[in-house]
PDB file of C-alpha atoms in Angstrom:
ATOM      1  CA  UNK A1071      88.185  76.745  97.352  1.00  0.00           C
ATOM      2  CA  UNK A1072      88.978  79.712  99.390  1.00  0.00           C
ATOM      3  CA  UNK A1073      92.023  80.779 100.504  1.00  0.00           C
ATOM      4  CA  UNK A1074      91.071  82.973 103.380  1.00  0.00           C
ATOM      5  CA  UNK A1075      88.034  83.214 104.257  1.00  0.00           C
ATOM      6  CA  UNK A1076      86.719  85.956 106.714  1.00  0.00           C
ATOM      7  CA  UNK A1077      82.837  86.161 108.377  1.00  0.00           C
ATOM      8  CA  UNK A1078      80.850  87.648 108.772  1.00  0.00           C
ATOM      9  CA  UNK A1079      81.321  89.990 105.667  1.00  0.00           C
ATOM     10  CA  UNK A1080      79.040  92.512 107.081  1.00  0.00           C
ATOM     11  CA  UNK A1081      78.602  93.109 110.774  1.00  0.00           C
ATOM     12  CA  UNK A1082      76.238  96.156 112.342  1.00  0.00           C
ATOM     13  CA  UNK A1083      75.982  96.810 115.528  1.00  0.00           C
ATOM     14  CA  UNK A1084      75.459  98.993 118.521  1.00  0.00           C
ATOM     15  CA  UNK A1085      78.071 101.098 120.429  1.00  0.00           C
ATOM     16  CA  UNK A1086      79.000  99.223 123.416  1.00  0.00           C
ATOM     17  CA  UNK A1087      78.448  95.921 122.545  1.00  0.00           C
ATOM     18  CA  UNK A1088      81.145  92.781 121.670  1.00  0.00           C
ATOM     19  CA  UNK A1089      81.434  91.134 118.758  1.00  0.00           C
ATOM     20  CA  UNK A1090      84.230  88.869 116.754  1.00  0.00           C
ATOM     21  CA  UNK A1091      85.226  88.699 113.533  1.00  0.00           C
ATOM     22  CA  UNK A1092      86.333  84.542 112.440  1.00  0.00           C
ATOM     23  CA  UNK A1093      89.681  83.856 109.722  1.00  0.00           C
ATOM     24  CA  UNK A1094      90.435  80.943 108.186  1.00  0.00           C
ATOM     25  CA  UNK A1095      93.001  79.801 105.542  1.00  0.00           C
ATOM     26  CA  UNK A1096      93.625  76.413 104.091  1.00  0.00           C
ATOM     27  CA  UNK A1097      96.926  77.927 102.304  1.00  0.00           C
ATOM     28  CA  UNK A1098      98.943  75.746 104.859  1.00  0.00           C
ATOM     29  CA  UNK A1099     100.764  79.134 105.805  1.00  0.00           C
ATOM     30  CA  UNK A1100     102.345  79.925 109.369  1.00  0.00           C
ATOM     31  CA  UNK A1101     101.659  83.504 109.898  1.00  0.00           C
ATOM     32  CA  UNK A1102      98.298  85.567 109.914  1.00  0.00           C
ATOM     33  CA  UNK A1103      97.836  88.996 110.370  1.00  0.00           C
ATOM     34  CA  UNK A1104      94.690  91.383 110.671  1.00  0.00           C
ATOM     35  CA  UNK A1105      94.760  94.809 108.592  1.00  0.00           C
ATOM     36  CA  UNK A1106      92.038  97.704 109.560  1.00  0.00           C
ATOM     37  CA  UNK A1107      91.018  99.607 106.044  1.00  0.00           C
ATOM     38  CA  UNK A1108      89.841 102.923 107.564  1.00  0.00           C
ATOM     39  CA  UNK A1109      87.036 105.174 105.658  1.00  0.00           C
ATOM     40  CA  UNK A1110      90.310 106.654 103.769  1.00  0.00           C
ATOM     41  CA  UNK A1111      91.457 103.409 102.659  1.00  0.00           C
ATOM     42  CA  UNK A1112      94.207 103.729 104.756  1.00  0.00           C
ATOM     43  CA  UNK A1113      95.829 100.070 105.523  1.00  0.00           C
ATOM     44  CA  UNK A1114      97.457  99.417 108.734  1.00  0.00           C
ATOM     45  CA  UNK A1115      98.629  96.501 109.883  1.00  0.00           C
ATOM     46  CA  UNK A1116      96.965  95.296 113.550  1.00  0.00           C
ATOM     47  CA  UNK A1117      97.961  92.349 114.792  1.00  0.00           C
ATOM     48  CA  UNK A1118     100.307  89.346 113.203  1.00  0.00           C
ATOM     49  CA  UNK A1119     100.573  85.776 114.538  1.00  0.00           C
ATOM     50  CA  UNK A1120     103.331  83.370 113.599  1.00  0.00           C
ATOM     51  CA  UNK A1121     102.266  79.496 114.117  1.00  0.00           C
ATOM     52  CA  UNK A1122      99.568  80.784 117.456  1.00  0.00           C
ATOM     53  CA  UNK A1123     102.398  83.263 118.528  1.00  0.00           C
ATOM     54  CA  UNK A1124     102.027  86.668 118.880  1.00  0.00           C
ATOM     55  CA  UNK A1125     104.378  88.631 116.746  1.00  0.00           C
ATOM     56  CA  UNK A1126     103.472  92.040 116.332  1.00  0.00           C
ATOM     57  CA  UNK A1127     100.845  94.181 118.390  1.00  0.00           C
ATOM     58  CA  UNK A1128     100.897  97.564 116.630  1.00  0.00           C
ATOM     59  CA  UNK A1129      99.506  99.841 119.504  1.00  0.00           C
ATOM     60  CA  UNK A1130      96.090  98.646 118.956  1.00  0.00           C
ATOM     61  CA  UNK A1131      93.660  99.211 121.733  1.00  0.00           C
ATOM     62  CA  UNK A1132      93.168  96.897 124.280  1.00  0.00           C
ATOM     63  CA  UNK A1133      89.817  96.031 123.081  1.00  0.00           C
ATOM     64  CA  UNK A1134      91.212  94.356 120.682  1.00  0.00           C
ATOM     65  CA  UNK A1135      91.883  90.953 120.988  1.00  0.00           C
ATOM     66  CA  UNK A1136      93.018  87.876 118.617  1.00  0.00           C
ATOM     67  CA  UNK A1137      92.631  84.844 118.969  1.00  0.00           C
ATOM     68  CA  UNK A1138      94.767  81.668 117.197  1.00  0.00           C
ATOM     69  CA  UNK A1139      93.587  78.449 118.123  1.00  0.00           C
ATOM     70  CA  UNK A1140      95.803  77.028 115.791  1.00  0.00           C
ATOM     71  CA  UNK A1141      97.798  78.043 112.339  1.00  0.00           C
ATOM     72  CA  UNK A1142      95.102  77.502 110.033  1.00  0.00           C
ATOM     73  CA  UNK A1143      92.445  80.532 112.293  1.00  0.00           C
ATOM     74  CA  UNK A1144      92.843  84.078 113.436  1.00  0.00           C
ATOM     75  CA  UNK A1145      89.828  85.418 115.586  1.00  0.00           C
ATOM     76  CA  UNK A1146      89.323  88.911 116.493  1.00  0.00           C
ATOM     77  CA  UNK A1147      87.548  89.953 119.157  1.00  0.00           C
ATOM     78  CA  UNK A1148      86.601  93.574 119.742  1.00  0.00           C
ATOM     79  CA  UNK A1149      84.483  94.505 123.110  1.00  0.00           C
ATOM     80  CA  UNK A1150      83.049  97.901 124.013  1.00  0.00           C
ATOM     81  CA  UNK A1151      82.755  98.693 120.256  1.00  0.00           C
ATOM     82  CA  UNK A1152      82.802 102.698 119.671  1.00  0.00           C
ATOM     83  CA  UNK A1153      81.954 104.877 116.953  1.00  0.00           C
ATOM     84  CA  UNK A1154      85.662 105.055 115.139  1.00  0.00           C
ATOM     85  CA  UNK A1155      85.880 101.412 115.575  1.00  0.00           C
ATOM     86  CA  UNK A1156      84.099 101.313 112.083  1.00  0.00           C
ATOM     87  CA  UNK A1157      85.851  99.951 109.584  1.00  0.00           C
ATOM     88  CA  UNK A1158      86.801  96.889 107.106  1.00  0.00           C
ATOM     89  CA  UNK A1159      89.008  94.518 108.529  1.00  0.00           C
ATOM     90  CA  UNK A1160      90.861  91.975 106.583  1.00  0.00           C
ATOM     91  CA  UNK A1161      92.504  88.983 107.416  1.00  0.00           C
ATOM     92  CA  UNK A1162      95.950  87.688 105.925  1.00  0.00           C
ATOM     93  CA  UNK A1163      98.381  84.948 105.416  1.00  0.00           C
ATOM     94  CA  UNK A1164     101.670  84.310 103.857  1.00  0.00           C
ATOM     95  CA  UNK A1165     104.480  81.732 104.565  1.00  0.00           C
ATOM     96  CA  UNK A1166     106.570  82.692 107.536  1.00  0.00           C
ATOM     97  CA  UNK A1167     110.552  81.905 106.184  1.00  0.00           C
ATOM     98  CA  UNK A1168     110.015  84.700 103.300  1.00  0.00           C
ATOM     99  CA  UNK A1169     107.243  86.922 102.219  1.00  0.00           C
ATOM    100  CA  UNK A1170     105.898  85.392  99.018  1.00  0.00           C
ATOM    101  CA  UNK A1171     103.521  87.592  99.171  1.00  0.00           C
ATOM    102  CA  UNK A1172     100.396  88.216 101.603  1.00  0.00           C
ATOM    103  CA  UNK A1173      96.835  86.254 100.706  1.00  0.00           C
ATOM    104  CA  UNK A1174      93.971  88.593 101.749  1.00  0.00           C
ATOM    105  CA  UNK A1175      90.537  87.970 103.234  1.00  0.00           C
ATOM    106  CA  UNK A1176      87.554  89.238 101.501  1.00  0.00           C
ATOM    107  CA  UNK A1177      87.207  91.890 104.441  1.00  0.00           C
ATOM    108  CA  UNK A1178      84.564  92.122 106.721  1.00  0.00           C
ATOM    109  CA  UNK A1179      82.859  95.460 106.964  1.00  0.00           C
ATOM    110  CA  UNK A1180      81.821  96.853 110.416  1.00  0.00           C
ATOM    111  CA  UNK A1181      79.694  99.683 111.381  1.00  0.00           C
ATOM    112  CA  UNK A1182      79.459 100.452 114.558  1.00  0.00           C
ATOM    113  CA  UNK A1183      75.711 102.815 115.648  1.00  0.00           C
TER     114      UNK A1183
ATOM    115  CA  UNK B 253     110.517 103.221 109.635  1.00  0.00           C
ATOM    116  CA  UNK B 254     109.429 102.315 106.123  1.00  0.00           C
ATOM    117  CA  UNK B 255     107.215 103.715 104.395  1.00  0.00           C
ATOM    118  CA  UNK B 256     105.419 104.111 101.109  1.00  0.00           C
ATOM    119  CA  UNK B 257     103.852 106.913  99.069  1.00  0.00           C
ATOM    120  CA  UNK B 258     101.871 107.325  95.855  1.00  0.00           C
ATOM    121  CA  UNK B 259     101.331 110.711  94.871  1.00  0.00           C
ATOM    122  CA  UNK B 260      98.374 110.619  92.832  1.00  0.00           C
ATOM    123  CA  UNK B 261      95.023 109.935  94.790  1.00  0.00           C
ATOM    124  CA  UNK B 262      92.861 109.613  91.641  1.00  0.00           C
ATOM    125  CA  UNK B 263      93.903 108.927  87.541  1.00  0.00           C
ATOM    126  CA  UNK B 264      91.540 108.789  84.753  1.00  0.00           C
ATOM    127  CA  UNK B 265      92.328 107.112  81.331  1.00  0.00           C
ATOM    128  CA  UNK B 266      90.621 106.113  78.200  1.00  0.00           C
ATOM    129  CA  UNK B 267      90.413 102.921  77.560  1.00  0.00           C
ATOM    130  CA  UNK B 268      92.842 101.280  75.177  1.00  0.00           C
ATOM    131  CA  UNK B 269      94.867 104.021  76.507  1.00  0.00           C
ATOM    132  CA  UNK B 270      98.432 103.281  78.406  1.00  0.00           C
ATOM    133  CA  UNK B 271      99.018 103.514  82.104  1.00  0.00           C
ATOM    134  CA  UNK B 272     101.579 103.901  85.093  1.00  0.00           C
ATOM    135  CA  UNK B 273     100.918 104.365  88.597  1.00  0.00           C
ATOM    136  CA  UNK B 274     103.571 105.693  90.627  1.00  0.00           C
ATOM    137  CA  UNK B 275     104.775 104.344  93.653  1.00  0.00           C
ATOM    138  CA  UNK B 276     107.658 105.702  95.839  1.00  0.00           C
ATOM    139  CA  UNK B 277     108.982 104.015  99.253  1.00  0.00           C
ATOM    140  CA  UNK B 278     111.496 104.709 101.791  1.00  0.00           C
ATOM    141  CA  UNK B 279     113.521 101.677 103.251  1.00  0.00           C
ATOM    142  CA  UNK B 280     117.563 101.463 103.911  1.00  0.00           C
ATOM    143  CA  UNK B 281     117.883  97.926 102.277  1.00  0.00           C
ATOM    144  CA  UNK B 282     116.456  96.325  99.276  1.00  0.00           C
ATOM    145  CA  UNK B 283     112.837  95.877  99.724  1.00  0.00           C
ATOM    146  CA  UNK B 284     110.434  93.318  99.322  1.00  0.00           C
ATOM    147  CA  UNK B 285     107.706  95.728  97.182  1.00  0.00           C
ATOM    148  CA  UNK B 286     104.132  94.641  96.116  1.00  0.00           C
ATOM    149  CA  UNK B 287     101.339  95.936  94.290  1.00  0.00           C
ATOM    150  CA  UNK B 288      97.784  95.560  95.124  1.00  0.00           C
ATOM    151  CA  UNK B 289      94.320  96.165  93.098  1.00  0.00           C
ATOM    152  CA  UNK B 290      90.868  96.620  95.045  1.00  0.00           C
ATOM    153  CA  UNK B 291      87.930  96.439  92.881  1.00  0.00           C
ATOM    154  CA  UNK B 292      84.837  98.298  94.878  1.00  0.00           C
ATOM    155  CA  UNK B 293      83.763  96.458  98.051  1.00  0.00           C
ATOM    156  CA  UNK B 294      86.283  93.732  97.831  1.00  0.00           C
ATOM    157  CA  UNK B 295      88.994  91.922  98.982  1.00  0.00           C
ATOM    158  CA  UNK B 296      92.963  92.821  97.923  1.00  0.00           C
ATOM    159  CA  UNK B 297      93.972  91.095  94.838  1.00  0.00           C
ATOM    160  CA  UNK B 298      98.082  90.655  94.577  1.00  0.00           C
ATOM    161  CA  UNK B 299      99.073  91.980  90.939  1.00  0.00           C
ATOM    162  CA  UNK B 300     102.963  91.722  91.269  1.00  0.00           C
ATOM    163  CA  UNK B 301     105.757  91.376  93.338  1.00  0.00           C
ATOM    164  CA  UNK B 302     109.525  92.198  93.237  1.00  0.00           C
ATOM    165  CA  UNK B 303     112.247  90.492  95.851  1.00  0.00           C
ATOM    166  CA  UNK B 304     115.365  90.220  93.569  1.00  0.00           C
ATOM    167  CA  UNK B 305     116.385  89.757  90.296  1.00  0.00           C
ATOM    168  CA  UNK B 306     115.139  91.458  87.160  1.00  0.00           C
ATOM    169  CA  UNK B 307     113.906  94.383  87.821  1.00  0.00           C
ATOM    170  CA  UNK B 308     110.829  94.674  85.641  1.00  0.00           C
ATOM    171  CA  UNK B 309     108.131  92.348  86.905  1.00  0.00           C
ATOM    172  CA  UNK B 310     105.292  90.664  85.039  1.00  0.00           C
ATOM    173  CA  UNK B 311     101.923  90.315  86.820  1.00  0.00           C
ATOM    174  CA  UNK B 312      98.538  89.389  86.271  1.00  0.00           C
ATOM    175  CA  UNK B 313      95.905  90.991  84.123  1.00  0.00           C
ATOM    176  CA  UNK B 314      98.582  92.101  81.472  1.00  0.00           C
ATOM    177  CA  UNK B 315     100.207  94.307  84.412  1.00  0.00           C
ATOM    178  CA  UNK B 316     103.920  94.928  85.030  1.00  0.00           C
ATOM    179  CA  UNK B 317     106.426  97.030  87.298  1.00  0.00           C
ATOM    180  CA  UNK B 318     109.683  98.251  87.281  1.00  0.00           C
ATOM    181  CA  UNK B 319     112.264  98.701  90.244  1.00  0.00           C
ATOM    182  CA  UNK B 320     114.119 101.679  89.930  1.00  0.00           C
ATOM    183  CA  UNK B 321     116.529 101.751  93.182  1.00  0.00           C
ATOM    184  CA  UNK B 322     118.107 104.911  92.594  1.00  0.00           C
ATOM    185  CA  UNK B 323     114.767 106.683  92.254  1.00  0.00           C
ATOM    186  CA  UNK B 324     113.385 104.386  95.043  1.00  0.00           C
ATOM    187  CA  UNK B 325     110.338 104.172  93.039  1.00  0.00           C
ATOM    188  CA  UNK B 326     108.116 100.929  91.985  1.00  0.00           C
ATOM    189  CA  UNK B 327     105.605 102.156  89.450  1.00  0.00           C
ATOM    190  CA  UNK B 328     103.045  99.964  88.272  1.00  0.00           C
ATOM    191  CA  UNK B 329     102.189  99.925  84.189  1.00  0.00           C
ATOM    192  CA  UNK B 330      99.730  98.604  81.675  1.00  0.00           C
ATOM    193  CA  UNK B 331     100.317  99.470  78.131  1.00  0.00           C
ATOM    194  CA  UNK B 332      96.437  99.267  77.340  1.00  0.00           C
ATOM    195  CA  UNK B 333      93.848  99.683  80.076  1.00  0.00           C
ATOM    196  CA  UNK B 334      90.437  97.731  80.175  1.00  0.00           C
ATOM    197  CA  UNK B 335      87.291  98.757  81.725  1.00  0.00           C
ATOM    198  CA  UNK B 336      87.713  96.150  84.273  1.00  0.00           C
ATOM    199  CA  UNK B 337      90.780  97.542  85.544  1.00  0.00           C
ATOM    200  CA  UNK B 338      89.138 100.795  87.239  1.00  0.00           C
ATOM    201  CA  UNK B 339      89.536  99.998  90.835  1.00  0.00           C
ATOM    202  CA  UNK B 340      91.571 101.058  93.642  1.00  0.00           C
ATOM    203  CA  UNK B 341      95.736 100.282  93.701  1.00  0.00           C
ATOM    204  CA  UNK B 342      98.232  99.760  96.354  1.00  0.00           C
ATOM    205  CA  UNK B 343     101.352  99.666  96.924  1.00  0.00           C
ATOM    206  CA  UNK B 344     103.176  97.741  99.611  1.00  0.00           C
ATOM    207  CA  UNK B 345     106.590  97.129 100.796  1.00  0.00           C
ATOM    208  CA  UNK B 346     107.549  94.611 103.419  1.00  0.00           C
ATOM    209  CA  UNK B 347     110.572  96.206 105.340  1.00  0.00           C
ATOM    210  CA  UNK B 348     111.415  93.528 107.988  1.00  0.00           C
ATOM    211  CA  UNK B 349     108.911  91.345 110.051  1.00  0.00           C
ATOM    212  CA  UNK B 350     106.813  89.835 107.766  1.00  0.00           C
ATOM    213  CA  UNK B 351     104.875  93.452 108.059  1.00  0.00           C
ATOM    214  CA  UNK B 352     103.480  94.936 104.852  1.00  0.00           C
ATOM    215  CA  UNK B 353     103.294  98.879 104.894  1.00  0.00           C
ATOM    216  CA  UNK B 354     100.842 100.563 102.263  1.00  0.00           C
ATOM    217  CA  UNK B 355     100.478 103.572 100.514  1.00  0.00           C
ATOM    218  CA  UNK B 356      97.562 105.452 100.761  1.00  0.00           C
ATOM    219  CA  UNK B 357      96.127 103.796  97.351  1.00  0.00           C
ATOM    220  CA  UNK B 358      95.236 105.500  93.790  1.00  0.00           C
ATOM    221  CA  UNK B 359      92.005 105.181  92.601  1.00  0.00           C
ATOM    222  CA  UNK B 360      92.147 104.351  88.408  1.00  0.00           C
ATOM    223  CA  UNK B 361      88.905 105.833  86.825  1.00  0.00           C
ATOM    224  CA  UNK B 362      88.661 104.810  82.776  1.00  0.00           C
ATOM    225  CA  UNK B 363      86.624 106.432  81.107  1.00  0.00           C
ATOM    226  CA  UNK B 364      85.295 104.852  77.505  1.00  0.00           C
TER     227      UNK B 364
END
């Protein structure tokens, strides 16, 4: 069974267009969280949600947009994709009262042409 | 603001041979530290993890760490290193807000 699971797990597509990236964990946690692995392998946090609440909103473009319907998913939306929006994006969980320790999503890898 | 480094982009090892990865952060109170392994077009595996306590931590895959507050530093060793360990490590510490930071990773080469 798995944990967090991310699709798609590769996504291509043109500059300009809108596309969204689907999370799901069956961990039971309360808070989910989208990282952006840029081509250095640099991790930065994006977005966390705490039980469909926004908690933290780390200057990311307005573009952006997440999505919790409820606990368990954490969408991402992304319109008017660009060039340096190219990237792996991973989803994450943990438990909300103390940080056990974050459960990571496969990734899904986007490239933007 | 927190923050984490690890000064060595890139080790190589032999194989049988023993290992530490460094790990540094910056944070006023005691942290909540991680490490992380990234095998080539995957996902992030958790190897360890340090909140309290003892200060040398037992992972998975035969790994360990030690917390060294006065050095601020979390290294990450193995005493014998596989093949299957070459991937890409990170270290994380979660300052406050359920908000991991990460260094900028070391890739582990091992060469047989």
């Amino acid at each position: 069974d798995t944990a967090v699971s991310q699709t798609p797990k590769y996504l291509v597509t043109q500059m300009g267009n809108d596309k969204s990236i689907k999370c799901e964990q069956n961990l039971g946690h309360d808070t989910m969280y989208w990282y952006k692995q840029d081509s250095k392998k640099f991790l930065k946090i994006m977005f966390s949600y705490n039980n469909k609440e926004l908690i933290i909103n780390e200057t990311v473009p307005n573009r952006f947009s997440p999505k919790s319907p409820d606990k368990a998913h954490l969408n991402l939306h992304i319109n008017s994709l660009e060039l340096g929006d190219s990237a792996v994006y991973f989803c994450a969980s943990s438990r909300k009262d103390r940080p056990y320790g974050y459960t990571f999503g496969s990734g899904t890898r986007l490239t933007v042409v | 603001a927190q923050s984490v480094t690890q000064p060595d982009i890139h080790i190589t090892v032999s194989e049988g041979a023993s290992l530490e990865l460094r790990c540094n952060y910056s944070y006023g109170a005691t942290p909540y530290l991680f490490w992380y392994v990234q095998s080539p077009g995957q996902g992030l595996q958790l190897l360890l993890k340090y909140f309290s306590g003892d200060t040398l931590v037992q992972g998975i895959k035969g790994f360990e760490a030690e917390f060294k507050r006065s050095q601020s530093s979390f290294n990450l060793r193995k005493p014998s290193v596989h093949w299957s360990d070459a991937a890409e490590y990170f270290c994380a510490v979660d300052g406050g807000g359920n908000k991991l930071v990460f260094g900028a990773g070391t890739i582990l080469r091992v060469k047989s």
